[in-house]
Amino acid sequence: MQKKKQNNSVGDFIEVKNDVLQLPSFTEVKRTTSKKGVKVVMRGHDNLFPLRLAKLAKESSTLKSVVNSFAGYVSYGEIETENTKLKNKLTKEFNTEYDWYEFSKRISKDRKTFGYGFIREMKLANEVQCFHVDASQVRFVDYVGDKPSEVAICQDWNDTKKEVEVISLYPNYSSAKVIILDKEVEAQQRIIPIMEYESGSQDYPFPIWSGAFYDAQVESLIGQYNANQFENGVTLSSILLFDFGDINDVEKIEEQRRNLENKIKGTSNGRSGKALIVPKSGEITPPEYTIYPIDKEGSYLELQKLVENNIVKACNWFRSLAGLESAGTLGNNQQLRNEWELAERMIRNEQYLIYEAWVKAYPEFKDVDVTFNNASPLNAINEV
């Protein structure tokens, strides 16, 4: 007698896909990976976490507004010093590509996005120039001891063919070959990091907005969902049943259908812009028009407002300065003054932090007095 085959399956399972980006855990053991023979400390499970941060900072409209506005205010600060040589160095002879204002904007944008920034100091003979280094391209070379002594820089860590450049961290120098007037000459270079203490952090600190890390992802998904709904959504704004009387010609019916569609399409009055027109012929019945407003599926307005506020708070910033409030809804000038007073302190702290890191490359300017004059946006409002 043939035995009945036993079914050990508990039931059918549906796989739930979760593509939500997770923050690297502080409790993870330091992991390393190698590229082009260089062993580096990984940032994230696949060493690509900074690239995902950069992508998220572009997809979240609120986060992008906060990062850009903060970096803009940092770069707007006018440098005031009685040292003419320093003034010229910062404004006219900074490097071969840009001045201090562009430099500080790039560094502060990286620090707001990734939680840290890097300066490349190039020393050739008696000339020294400093450049911003894209923080997403930098990884610490594996080390033994308390802290790393070198970094590895690669334009694309996801591309196995890209070369990796190893440079010493401040205060040490490493040699580099540079081409000047078609001649290869020896230069000295090093990387000056700008990082602040964060409890529990091992090598790479989190960005200040990590508390709204998932909110930024939600905002990104809201934008993608809305775009997909307009482009590919199956939920319609309306359905129109229209009797074309005794018209039986298919081409004429289609022409009439397109004319009607053009008249009722659009996104006003809560419509998604999609309408289904069902032509009928041979019947004498009035048109039947059914409207399906967008909020039938549920509105994301409240969710958008929630994540927007969470991102602004996590960034320790203000809606008014990020361009998220119009002048008519900001309240009285006293509120603006209070917000600017707090914001200006953070802006000034960032300016001095970047300057103090930069001046490590120029010890002759170390004891020179420098101040930053940050003009209040209230001045512009009062002039209007």
XYZ file of C-alpha atoms in Angstrom:
384
model
C 0.000 0.000 0.000
C 1.415 3.339 -0.996
C 2.032 5.683 1.881
C 0.401 9.029 1.795
C 2.997 11.745 1.420
C 3.174 13.844 4.560
C 2.863 17.583 4.147
C 5.169 19.288 6.633
C 4.468 22.787 5.407
C 2.920 25.084 7.977
C 1.298 27.315 5.417
C 1.921 29.710 2.578
C 4.053 32.723 3.335
C 4.056 36.108 1.662
C 7.434 37.752 1.556
C 7.333 41.287 2.911
C 9.893 43.515 1.260
C 11.580 46.134 3.428
C 13.859 48.553 1.592
C 13.967 51.116 4.398
C 17.536 52.341 4.853
C 18.809 51.561 8.347
C 21.263 53.568 10.429
C 24.540 51.708 11.074
C 24.572 50.304 14.605
C 26.992 51.629 17.206
C 27.262 48.094 18.614
C 28.616 46.609 15.381
C 32.210 45.401 15.459
C 34.443 47.478 13.194
C 34.371 45.902 9.749
C 36.851 46.404 6.951
C 36.984 45.892 3.204
C 39.731 46.176 0.601
C 39.860 47.986 -2.696
C 42.890 48.168 -4.959
C 44.935 46.682 -2.132
C 43.856 49.346 0.401
C 42.091 48.117 3.541
C 39.542 50.614 4.856
C 37.048 50.849 7.703
C 33.600 50.294 6.193
C 30.875 52.914 6.437
C 27.695 50.857 6.498
C 27.252 47.164 5.706
C 28.423 47.627 2.094
C 30.635 50.728 2.559
C 28.150 52.838 0.574
C 26.202 54.481 3.399
C 27.530 58.026 2.636
C 26.303 57.711 -0.959
C 22.837 56.800 0.306
C 22.910 59.754 2.702
C 23.777 62.073 -0.189
C 20.942 60.608 -2.276
C 18.451 60.964 0.578
C 19.523 64.582 1.172
C 18.601 65.285 -2.455
C 15.276 63.419 -2.427
C 13.908 64.947 0.781
C 12.839 68.482 -0.133
C 12.817 69.670 3.497
C 16.242 68.245 4.295
C 17.665 69.738 1.107
C 16.195 73.148 1.999
C 17.666 73.028 5.503
C 21.135 71.911 4.336
C 21.286 74.499 1.556
C 20.004 77.372 3.702
C 22.404 76.612 6.550
C 25.390 76.337 4.201
C 24.286 79.517 2.464
C 24.154 81.500 5.708
C 27.591 80.148 6.702
C 29.082 81.335 3.419
C 27.354 84.759 3.538
C 29.248 85.845 6.658
C 31.554 88.718 5.806
C 35.122 88.246 7.064
C 36.458 91.115 9.153
C 40.174 91.346 10.010
C 42.809 94.052 10.125
C 45.391 91.682 8.618
C 45.501 92.586 4.909
C 47.525 89.502 3.981
C 44.966 87.180 5.567
C 42.093 89.069 3.961
C 43.670 88.713 0.522
C 44.405 85.046 1.106
C 40.809 84.281 2.001
C 39.144 86.354 -0.711
C 41.592 86.671 -3.617
C 44.334 84.042 -3.307
C 42.540 81.168 -1.584
C 43.217 78.506 -4.209
C 43.156 78.112 -7.985
C 39.408 77.332 -8.113
C 37.396 79.339 -5.560
C 37.526 81.622 -2.525
C 36.799 81.212 1.183
C 33.056 81.768 0.772
C 32.601 78.873 -1.653
C 34.970 76.738 0.403
C 33.017 77.293 3.645
C 29.725 76.582 1.858
C 30.992 73.217 0.597
C 32.437 72.187 3.952
C 29.319 73.169 5.920
C 27.086 71.393 3.403
C 29.090 68.188 3.905
C 29.045 68.526 7.668
C 25.282 69.036 7.700
C 24.718 66.120 5.324
C 27.217 63.547 6.619
C 28.198 64.816 10.074
C 31.813 65.556 9.126
C 33.973 67.339 6.568
C 37.499 67.148 5.154
C 40.089 69.667 3.931
C 42.934 68.732 1.594
C 46.085 70.764 2.210
C 48.524 70.863 -0.730
C 52.057 72.152 -0.049
C 54.386 72.854 -2.961
C 57.674 74.581 -2.071
C 56.545 77.622 -0.035
C 53.017 77.766 -1.426
C 50.076 76.213 0.424
C 46.528 75.805 -0.882
C 43.501 74.157 0.695
C 40.613 72.436 -1.077
C 37.325 70.895 -0.048
C 37.125 67.093 -0.307
C 33.760 65.448 -0.965
C 33.083 63.619 2.324
C 31.196 60.814 0.551
C 34.466 59.815 -1.137
C 36.527 59.505 2.068
C 37.081 56.366 4.183
C 39.507 55.775 7.045
C 42.320 53.368 6.313
C 42.282 50.441 8.752
C 44.375 51.130 11.822
C 45.692 49.692 15.061
C 45.371 51.904 18.124
C 43.041 54.682 19.197
C 42.560 56.586 15.950
C 43.325 56.378 12.220
C 46.360 58.037 10.657
C 45.368 57.850 6.965
C 42.324 58.157 4.737
C 41.518 56.596 1.390
C 39.773 58.695 -1.262
C 37.883 57.191 -4.187
C 35.552 58.951 -6.606
C 33.149 55.987 -6.617
C 33.435 53.203 -4.036
C 30.845 51.228 -5.966
C 33.072 51.078 -9.068
C 35.750 48.379 -8.768
C 37.840 50.029 -11.505
C 38.254 53.387 -9.771
C 41.649 54.076 -8.224
C 42.120 54.746 -4.498
C 44.348 57.527 -3.180
C 45.832 57.193 0.332
C 46.675 60.441 2.168
C 47.970 61.044 5.700
C 45.773 62.688 8.298
C 46.828 65.869 10.112
C 49.447 66.481 11.495
C 51.462 64.144 9.212
C 52.211 64.714 5.522
C 52.380 62.265 2.641
C 54.136 62.732 -0.697
C 52.287 63.286 -3.949
C 53.245 63.773 -7.594
C 51.657 66.768 -9.310
C 52.004 68.128 -12.848
C 52.962 71.805 -13.203
C 53.835 73.248 -16.628
C 54.091 69.712 -18.067
C 56.627 68.762 -15.401
C 56.115 66.263 -12.592
C 57.102 67.719 -9.239
C 57.006 66.490 -5.652
C 54.397 67.943 -3.297
C 53.306 67.354 0.284
C 49.675 66.869 1.229
C 47.480 65.900 4.158
C 43.826 65.733 5.129
C 42.466 67.921 7.924
C 39.231 66.409 9.314
C 36.442 68.473 10.877
C 34.557 66.256 13.293
C 32.804 66.835 16.559
C 32.462 64.434 19.460
C 29.462 62.136 19.457
C 28.852 59.639 22.261
C 29.112 56.018 21.182
C 30.612 56.899 17.807
C 33.635 54.835 16.760
C 34.985 56.333 13.531
C 32.264 58.066 11.506
C 29.830 60.304 13.431
C 26.182 60.482 12.395
C 24.721 63.632 10.840
C 22.912 65.954 13.210
C 19.590 65.049 11.563
C 19.890 61.318 12.316
C 16.937 61.704 14.701
C 14.759 62.347 11.615
C 16.555 59.807 9.439
C 13.396 57.808 8.767
C 11.261 60.931 8.393
C 13.480 62.038 5.510
C 12.913 58.662 3.845
C 9.160 59.008 4.315
C 9.207 62.430 2.670
C 11.181 61.013 -0.230
C 8.650 58.203 -0.653
C 5.716 60.645 -0.491
C 7.147 62.525 -3.455
C 7.725 59.281 -5.383
C 4.210 58.051 -4.572
C 2.556 61.259 -5.735
C 4.568 61.247 -8.961
C 3.669 57.612 -9.630
C 0.009 58.281 -8.892
C -0.146 61.052 -11.469
C 1.759 59.000 -14.020
C 0.566 55.434 -13.434
C -2.164 55.514 -10.815
C -5.224 53.376 -11.515
C -7.521 55.348 -9.232
C -9.421 57.819 -11.389
C -10.644 61.298 -10.671
C -13.890 60.650 -12.478
C -15.855 58.350 -14.763
C -18.133 59.779 -17.475
C -20.776 57.670 -19.209
C -21.762 59.687 -22.289
C -24.325 58.845 -24.946
C -23.213 59.820 -28.466
C -26.635 59.144 -29.887
C -26.700 57.526 -33.333
C -22.949 57.960 -34.042
C -21.644 54.494 -34.895
C -18.372 55.371 -36.595
C -15.525 54.255 -34.323
C -13.194 57.085 -35.392
C -15.846 59.740 -34.766
C -16.661 58.275 -31.361
C -12.966 58.306 -30.449
C -12.659 61.913 -31.613
C -15.641 62.938 -29.482
C -14.215 61.021 -26.526
C -10.875 62.861 -26.796
C -12.638 66.233 -26.974
C -14.576 65.469 -23.804
C -11.483 64.146 -22.066
C -9.567 67.358 -22.764
C -12.382 69.393 -21.230
C -12.626 67.471 -17.957
C -8.956 66.592 -17.410
C -6.871 68.585 -14.980
C -5.825 68.655 -11.361
C -8.157 71.315 -9.975
C -10.928 70.613 -7.461
C -9.110 67.617 -5.953
C -8.780 65.681 -9.211
C -5.786 63.484 -9.977
C -5.897 64.342 -13.667
C -7.084 60.895 -14.753
C -10.575 60.366 -16.153
C -12.282 57.401 -17.795
C -14.795 58.200 -20.537
C -17.095 55.357 -21.545
C -18.894 56.176 -24.827
C -22.317 54.703 -25.537
C -24.280 54.853 -28.743
C -27.753 53.911 -29.753
C -29.286 54.901 -26.439
C -31.011 58.065 -25.314
C -29.822 58.518 -21.741
C -28.378 61.541 -19.915
C -24.630 61.638 -19.227
C -23.601 60.068 -15.942
C -20.586 61.749 -14.304
C -19.022 60.360 -11.114
C -16.210 62.221 -9.330
C -13.556 60.479 -7.251
C -11.528 63.116 -5.351
C -7.910 62.425 -4.497
C -8.566 62.422 -0.749
C -10.687 59.303 -1.273
C -7.416 57.357 -1.031
C -6.219 59.302 1.953
C -4.346 62.558 2.061
C -0.642 62.805 2.796
C -0.846 66.454 3.808
C -0.782 65.761 7.550
C 2.001 63.203 7.184
C 4.011 65.642 5.059
C 3.649 68.324 7.713
C 4.686 65.924 10.478
C 7.869 64.689 8.796
C 8.728 68.218 7.685
C 8.631 69.497 11.251
C 10.593 66.494 12.523
C 13.377 67.090 9.979
C 13.643 70.802 10.797
C 13.781 70.080 14.551
C 16.349 67.305 14.157
C 18.546 69.654 12.128
C 18.310 72.203 14.969
C 17.128 74.777 12.466
C 14.155 77.057 11.817
C 11.383 76.843 9.238
C 11.592 80.539 8.457
C 15.316 80.387 7.598
C 14.864 77.240 5.499
C 12.286 79.007 3.312
C 9.440 76.816 4.583
C 7.361 79.749 5.868
C 6.302 82.793 3.880
C 6.719 86.298 5.242
C 2.983 86.618 5.833
C 2.848 83.629 8.194
C 5.960 84.215 10.255
C 4.331 86.208 13.024
C 5.791 89.383 14.457
C 9.337 90.634 14.037
C 10.199 89.736 17.630
C 9.750 86.046 16.836
C 12.077 86.409 13.874
C 14.638 88.242 15.979
C 14.593 85.456 18.582
C 15.035 82.784 15.920
C 17.822 84.673 14.180
C 19.670 85.256 17.456
C 19.811 81.502 18.074
C 20.563 80.665 14.450
C 23.336 83.251 14.187
C 25.166 81.601 17.098
C 25.112 78.253 15.300
C 26.199 79.881 12.040
C 29.063 81.693 13.763
C 30.175 78.508 15.554
C 30.312 76.693 12.218
C 32.284 79.519 10.603
C 34.893 79.505 13.375
C 35.048 75.707 13.356
C 35.868 75.669 9.645
C 38.288 78.579 9.988
C 40.160 76.959 12.888
C 40.573 73.771 10.841
C 41.738 75.752 7.781
C 44.254 77.849 9.729
C 46.116 74.651 10.735
C 47.605 74.837 7.245
C 48.704 78.457 7.839
C 50.352 78.757 11.274
C 51.375 82.356 10.480
C 47.689 83.346 10.783
C 47.002 81.358 13.946
C 46.960 84.339 16.334
C 45.318 86.827 13.945
C 41.949 88.169 15.123
C 39.085 87.298 12.779
C 35.349 87.933 13.117
C 32.369 87.100 10.926
C 29.651 89.652 10.291
C 26.396 87.802 9.618
C 23.667 90.096 8.325
C 20.199 89.375 9.662
C 17.470 88.480 7.129
C 15.283 90.943 9.057
C 17.148 93.719 7.298
C 15.832 92.533 3.961
C 12.289 92.200 5.330
C 12.349 95.718 6.786
C 13.509 97.141 3.458
C 10.520 95.648 1.616
